[in-house]
Amino acid sequence: MFVRKKFLVKSVDLNFFILLLFSLSYAAFFLLDPVAGNQYIVVYAFVPVTLYLLGKYFADKLNNDIQKLFILFLISGVIFSITSFLSVITDLLTNGFADVNRNLPNFWTGQIIPATITGSYFSVIMTIPALLIPRIKGVSKLIKVFLLIYFFISIACVLRIGSRTQLGISVIALVASLLFIVPKQSFKRNIFLIVLFAGSILYIVQTVNFDLNQDWLSAYANRMEDNDDFSSGGGRTIRWEKSLINLFEKPLGWDEDEFGHAHNLWFDVLRIGGIIPFILLIIYTSANYLIILGAIKKKVSDFAFQNQILVNTIGFTTVFTLEPILEGMFDFFAFFCFFSGAVKSFHAS
């Protein structure tokens, strides 16, 4: 990829340089932080731009074909979630739902991982019902059945770790997809969807016991019963308010001991690296959202891929807004860079 001069000339754009500047300015923090380790400098500095170019490379190799890109994003989402999926399933098979401890060991390493991190890797999977609303060319019924099975098992995993964020992503993505798709579909198809959703909701309400005392809701119930925690987003709104104040009072950043993580991609970058990487990150993400909007509005014969771009973006953005990202889920941001690179290639084609 990097030795192909023609590809690099075409793919190295303004977004690439903004992302590189952000990554370098953020990585410079580790020069002054021997506890974190200097070995992370190269990772933070060059992995995001590498994944951005990789996304463009895959899209270019697939000739920006929307059906092939749809499959690419599906496969990427499943692969990205597989570690969390196996970690939670292993615990479920061993302990069931009765255990209220939300932080579980990683399937590969055995290291205890916070539930918010484990849950975030399901973000793309939570959009599967929204993905399946429109007719999808090139995806067999067998694959659709597999995706639905994987989704419902993932829902069980999300309930096991008590992740409200992931359930929220699923609902928001579904509503957004309906608003996007319904005006574009035939009346007959929309009637079918209405009957399907109404029937599904009625069946779930009549057959599923949502009593919070049920074992399968144990971890989730502990969080829902804390009204103060729920109303403030787990204390996040207070942290965002303090971060906004520190933007002006402490533009060079502040110690984590002050109030912990801000639980927001942009504010946590501000806390660690100061105002320069903060501004660069805002520019990069804002530019990508504009490109994503353009890709969604692009005139194509099959809008299933544009629907996928929409709901995947909702998944990414929700987690960006609610979690630190770069300190515990750097690969989540790198995955977004891959996604945005592919979308940029599609938009420019």
Coordinates of C-alpha atoms in Angstrom, one line a residue:
M1 CA 0.0 0.0 0.0
F2 CA 2.7 2.5 1.0
V3 CA 5.0 1.8 -1.9
R4 CA 2.3 2.5 -4.5
K5 CA 3.1 6.1 -5.5
K6 CA -0.1 6.5 -7.5
F7 CA -2.3 5.4 -4.6
L8 CA -0.5 7.7 -2.1
V9 CA -0.7 10.7 -4.4
K10 CA -4.4 10.1 -4.7
S11 CA -5.1 9.2 -1.1
V12 CA -3.0 11.6 1.0
D13 CA -5.4 14.5 1.4
L14 CA -6.1 17.3 3.9
N15 CA -7.8 15.0 6.3
F16 CA -4.7 12.8 6.4
F17 CA -2.5 15.7 7.4
I18 CA -4.9 17.0 10.0
L19 CA -5.1 13.4 11.5
L20 CA -1.3 13.1 11.4
L21 CA -0.8 16.5 13.1
F22 CA -3.4 15.5 15.8
S23 CA -1.7 12.1 16.3
L24 CA 1.8 13.6 16.6
S25 CA 0.7 16.3 19.0
Y26 CA -1.2 13.8 21.2
A27 CA 1.6 11.2 21.0
A28 CA 4.1 13.9 22.2
F29 CA 2.4 13.5 25.7
F30 CA 4.1 10.2 26.1
L31 CA 7.6 11.7 25.8
L32 CA 6.9 13.3 29.2
D33 CA 5.1 10.4 30.7
P34 CA 7.5 7.4 31.3
V35 CA 4.8 5.6 33.3
A36 CA 2.7 5.2 30.1
G37 CA 5.8 4.3 28.2
N38 CA 7.7 5.8 25.2
Q39 CA 6.8 2.7 23.1
Y40 CA 3.3 4.1 22.7
I41 CA 4.6 7.2 20.8
V42 CA 4.8 5.3 17.5
V43 CA 1.5 3.6 18.0
Y44 CA -0.4 6.8 18.8
A45 CA 1.4 8.8 16.1
F46 CA 1.1 6.6 13.1
V47 CA -1.6 3.9 13.6
P48 CA -4.6 6.3 13.0
V49 CA -3.3 7.6 9.6
T50 CA -2.3 4.0 8.7
L51 CA -5.8 2.8 9.3
Y52 CA -7.2 5.9 7.5
L53 CA -5.2 5.0 4.4
L54 CA -6.0 1.3 4.8
G55 CA -9.7 2.2 4.6
K56 CA -9.1 4.1 1.4
Y57 CA -7.1 1.2 0.1
F58 CA -9.8 -1.4 0.6
A59 CA -12.4 0.9 -0.9
D60 CA -10.2 1.6 -3.9
K61 CA -9.5 -2.2 -4.4
L62 CA -13.2 -2.8 -4.2
N63 CA -13.8 -0.1 -6.8
N64 CA -16.0 1.7 -4.3
D65 CA -18.7 -0.9 -5.1
I66 CA -21.5 -0.3 -2.5
Q67 CA -22.4 -3.9 -2.2
K68 CA -18.8 -5.0 -1.5
L69 CA -18.3 -2.1 0.9
F70 CA -21.4 -3.1 2.7
I71 CA -19.9 -6.6 3.2
L72 CA -16.5 -5.1 4.2
F73 CA -18.1 -3.0 7.0
L74 CA -20.2 -6.0 8.2
I75 CA -17.1 -8.3 8.4
S76 CA -15.0 -5.6 10.0
G77 CA -17.7 -5.0 12.7
V78 CA -18.0 -8.7 13.5
I79 CA -14.2 -9.1 13.7
F80 CA -14.0 -6.0 15.9
S81 CA -16.5 -7.4 18.3
I82 CA -15.3 -10.9 18.5
T83 CA -13.0 -10.6 21.6
S84 CA -15.7 -9.0 23.7
F85 CA -18.2 -11.5 22.4
L86 CA -16.1 -14.5 23.4
S87 CA -15.2 -12.9 26.7
V88 CA -18.8 -12.3 27.8
I89 CA -20.1 -15.6 26.4
T90 CA -17.4 -17.5 28.3
D91 CA -18.5 -15.8 31.5
L92 CA -22.2 -16.5 30.8
L93 CA -21.5 -20.2 30.2
T94 CA -19.6 -20.3 33.5
N95 CA -21.6 -18.0 35.8
G96 CA -24.9 -17.2 34.1
F97 CA -26.6 -13.9 34.6
A98 CA -26.7 -14.0 38.4
D99 CA -23.2 -12.5 38.9
V100 CA -23.6 -8.7 39.1
N101 CA -19.8 -8.1 38.6
R102 CA -19.7 -6.2 35.3
N103 CA -16.0 -6.2 34.7
L104 CA -15.0 -9.4 33.1
P105 CA -11.7 -11.1 32.1
N106 CA -10.5 -10.8 28.5
F107 CA -10.9 -14.1 26.6
W108 CA -7.3 -14.1 25.3
T109 CA -5.3 -12.6 28.2
G110 CA -7.4 -13.1 31.3
Q111 CA -7.0 -9.4 32.2
I112 CA -10.0 -7.8 33.9
I113 CA -11.6 -5.3 31.5
P114 CA -14.0 -2.6 32.5
A115 CA -17.6 -3.2 31.3
T116 CA -17.7 0.1 29.4
I117 CA -14.7 -1.0 27.3
T118 CA -16.1 -4.5 26.7
G119 CA -19.4 -3.1 25.7
S120 CA -18.1 -0.5 23.3
Y121 CA -16.8 -3.2 20.9
F122 CA -20.5 -4.2 20.3
S123 CA -21.4 -0.8 18.9
V124 CA -21.4 -1.8 15.3
I125 CA -23.2 -5.1 16.1
M126 CA -26.0 -3.1 17.9
T127 CA -26.9 -1.5 14.5
I128 CA -27.7 -4.8 12.8
P129 CA -31.5 -4.5 13.0
A130 CA -31.3 -1.1 11.5
L131 CA -29.0 -2.4 8.7
L132 CA -31.6 -5.0 7.8
I133 CA -34.5 -2.7 7.3
P134 CA -33.9 -1.9 3.6
R135 CA -33.6 -4.5 0.9
I136 CA -29.9 -5.5 0.7
K137 CA -28.5 -6.7 -2.6
G138 CA -25.7 -9.3 -2.5
V139 CA -26.5 -10.5 1.0
S140 CA -28.1 -13.9 1.2
K141 CA -30.9 -14.9 3.6
L142 CA -28.4 -17.2 5.4
I143 CA -26.1 -14.3 6.2
K144 CA -29.1 -12.3 7.4
V145 CA -30.1 -15.1 9.7
F146 CA -26.5 -15.4 11.0
L147 CA -26.4 -11.6 11.7
L148 CA -29.7 -11.7 13.6
I149 CA -28.5 -14.6 15.7
Y150 CA -25.2 -12.9 16.4
F151 CA -27.1 -9.7 17.3
F152 CA -29.4 -11.4 19.8
I153 CA -26.6 -13.2 21.5
S154 CA -24.7 -9.9 21.6
I155 CA -27.8 -8.4 23.3
A156 CA -27.5 -11.1 25.9
C157 CA -23.9 -10.1 26.3
V158 CA -24.8 -6.4 26.7
L159 CA -27.4 -7.2 29.3
R160 CA -24.8 -9.3 31.2
I161 CA -22.4 -6.3 31.5
G162 CA -25.2 -3.8 32.1
S163 CA -24.4 -1.5 29.2
R164 CA -27.1 1.1 28.8
T165 CA -25.1 2.8 26.0
Q166 CA -25.2 -0.2 23.7
L167 CA -29.0 -0.7 24.1
G168 CA -29.3 3.0 23.4
I169 CA -27.3 2.7 20.2
S170 CA -29.5 -0.1 19.0
V171 CA -32.7 1.9 19.6
I172 CA -31.4 5.2 18.2
A173 CA -29.9 3.5 15.1
L174 CA -33.2 1.8 14.5
V175 CA -35.2 5.0 14.7
A176 CA -32.7 6.9 12.5
S177 CA -32.8 4.1 9.9
L178 CA -36.5 4.1 9.8
L179 CA -36.6 7.9 9.3
F180 CA -34.0 7.6 6.5
I181 CA -35.4 4.5 4.8
V182 CA -39.2 4.9 4.9
P183 CA -39.5 7.9 2.5
K184 CA -37.3 6.0 0.0
Q185 CA -39.2 2.7 0.1
S186 CA -42.5 1.6 -1.5
F187 CA -45.8 1.8 0.4
K188 CA -46.0 -2.0 0.4
R189 CA -42.6 -2.4 1.9
N190 CA -43.4 0.1 4.6
I191 CA -46.6 -1.6 5.5
F192 CA -44.6 -4.9 5.9
L193 CA -42.2 -3.2 8.2
I194 CA -44.9 -1.7 10.4
V195 CA -46.6 -5.1 10.7
L196 CA -43.3 -6.8 11.4
F197 CA -42.2 -4.3 14.1
A198 CA -45.6 -4.2 15.7
G199 CA -45.8 -7.9 15.8
S200 CA -42.3 -8.2 17.2
I201 CA -42.9 -5.7 20.0
L202 CA -46.2 -7.3 20.9
Y203 CA -44.6 -10.7 21.1
I204 CA -41.7 -9.5 23.3
V205 CA -44.0 -7.6 25.6
Q206 CA -46.2 -10.7 26.1
T207 CA -43.5 -13.3 26.4
V208 CA -40.5 -11.6 28.1
N209 CA -40.5 -10.9 31.8
F210 CA -38.8 -7.5 32.4
D211 CA -38.9 -7.7 36.2
L212 CA -35.6 -6.2 37.4
N213 CA -35.4 -9.0 40.0
Q214 CA -34.9 -11.5 37.2
D215 CA -31.4 -13.0 37.0
W216 CA -30.8 -12.0 33.4
L217 CA -31.2 -8.4 34.4
S218 CA -29.1 -8.5 37.5
A219 CA -26.2 -6.4 36.3
Y220 CA -28.4 -4.0 34.4
A221 CA -30.9 -3.6 37.3
N222 CA -28.1 -2.4 39.7
R223 CA -27.5 0.5 37.3
M224 CA -31.1 1.4 36.5
E225 CA -32.0 1.6 40.2
D226 CA -29.5 4.4 40.8
N227 CA -31.7 7.3 39.7
D228 CA -29.0 9.9 40.3
D229 CA -26.5 8.0 38.3
F230 CA -28.9 7.6 35.5
S231 CA -30.0 11.2 35.3
S232 CA -26.5 12.5 35.1
G233 CA -25.3 9.8 32.6
G234 CA -23.1 8.2 35.3
G235 CA -21.8 11.6 36.4
R236 CA -20.7 12.4 32.9
T237 CA -22.6 15.7 32.5
I238 CA -20.9 17.0 35.6
R239 CA -17.5 16.0 34.2
W240 CA -18.3 17.6 30.8
E241 CA -19.2 20.9 32.6
K242 CA -15.9 20.9 34.5
S243 CA -14.0 20.1 31.3
L244 CA -15.6 23.0 29.5
I245 CA -14.6 25.3 32.3
N246 CA -11.0 23.9 32.2
L247 CA -10.9 24.6 28.5
F248 CA -10.6 28.3 29.4
E249 CA -8.9 28.0 32.8
K250 CA -6.4 25.2 32.0
P251 CA -5.9 25.1 28.2
L252 CA -2.7 23.1 28.6
G253 CA -4.6 20.2 30.3
W254 CA -5.0 19.0 33.8
D255 CA -4.4 16.0 36.1
E256 CA -6.7 13.0 36.1
D257 CA -6.9 13.3 39.9
E258 CA -9.0 16.4 39.6
F259 CA -12.2 14.6 38.7
G260 CA -11.1 11.5 36.7
H261 CA -11.9 10.8 33.1
A262 CA -14.2 13.2 31.3
H263 CA -15.8 10.3 29.6
N264 CA -15.7 12.1 26.2
L265 CA -13.3 11.6 23.4
W266 CA -12.7 15.3 22.8
F267 CA -12.6 16.4 26.5
D268 CA -10.2 13.6 27.5
V269 CA -7.9 14.6 24.7
L270 CA -8.1 18.2 26.0
R271 CA -7.3 16.9 29.6
I272 CA -4.2 15.0 28.4
G273 CA -2.8 16.9 25.5
G274 CA -4.1 20.4 25.9
I275 CA -5.9 22.7 23.5
I276 CA -3.8 22.0 20.3
P277 CA -4.7 18.3 19.8
F278 CA -8.2 19.1 21.1
I279 CA -8.7 21.6 18.3
L280 CA -7.1 19.4 15.7
L281 CA -9.3 16.5 16.7
I282 CA -12.4 18.7 16.4
I283 CA -11.4 19.7 12.9
Y284 CA -10.7 16.1 11.9
T285 CA -13.9 14.7 13.2
S286 CA -16.0 17.6 12.0
A287 CA -14.6 17.3 8.5
N288 CA -15.4 13.6 8.5
Y289 CA -18.9 14.1 9.6
L290 CA -19.4 16.5 6.7
I291 CA -17.9 13.9 4.3
I292 CA -20.2 11.2 5.9
L293 CA -23.2 13.5 5.4
G294 CA -22.2 14.0 1.7
A295 CA -21.8 10.2 1.3
I296 CA -25.3 9.6 2.7
K297 CA -26.8 12.2 0.4
K298 CA -25.0 10.9 -2.7
K299 CA -27.3 9.7 -5.4
V300 CA -26.9 5.9 -5.8
S301 CA -29.1 3.1 -7.0
D302 CA -29.0 1.2 -3.7
F303 CA -29.3 3.1 -0.5
A304 CA -28.7 0.2 1.9
F305 CA -25.0 1.1 2.1
Q306 CA -25.8 4.7 2.9
N307 CA -28.1 3.5 5.6
Q308 CA -25.1 1.5 6.9
I309 CA -22.9 4.6 7.0
L310 CA -25.6 6.4 8.9
V311 CA -26.2 3.8 11.6
N312 CA -22.5 3.0 12.0
T313 CA -21.7 6.6 12.5
I314 CA -24.4 6.8 15.2
G315 CA -22.6 3.9 16.9
F316 CA -19.2 5.5 16.7
T317 CA -20.4 8.9 17.8
T318 CA -22.4 7.7 20.8
V319 CA -19.3 5.9 22.2
F320 CA -17.1 8.9 21.4
T321 CA -19.4 11.1 23.4
L322 CA -19.6 8.9 26.4
E323 CA -16.2 7.3 26.8
P324 CA -12.5 8.4 27.1
I325 CA -11.6 6.3 24.0
L326 CA -7.9 7.0 23.5
E327 CA -6.9 5.9 27.0
G328 CA -8.7 2.6 27.0
M329 CA -10.1 2.0 23.5
F330 CA -7.5 3.4 21.1
D331 CA -8.3 0.7 18.6
F332 CA -11.9 1.9 18.6
F333 CA -10.7 5.3 17.3
A334 CA -8.4 3.5 14.8
F335 CA -11.4 1.6 13.6
F336 CA -13.3 4.8 13.0
C337 CA -10.3 6.1 11.0
F338 CA -10.5 3.0 8.8
F339 CA -14.3 3.5 8.4
S340 CA -13.9 7.2 7.6
G341 CA -11.1 6.5 5.1
A342 CA -13.4 4.1 3.2
V343 CA -16.3 6.5 3.3
K344 CA -14.1 9.3 2.0
S345 CA -13.1 7.1 -0.9
F346 CA -16.7 6.3 -1.7
H347 CA -17.7 9.9 -1.4
A348 CA -15.0 11.0 -3.8
S349 CA -15.7 8.3 -6.4

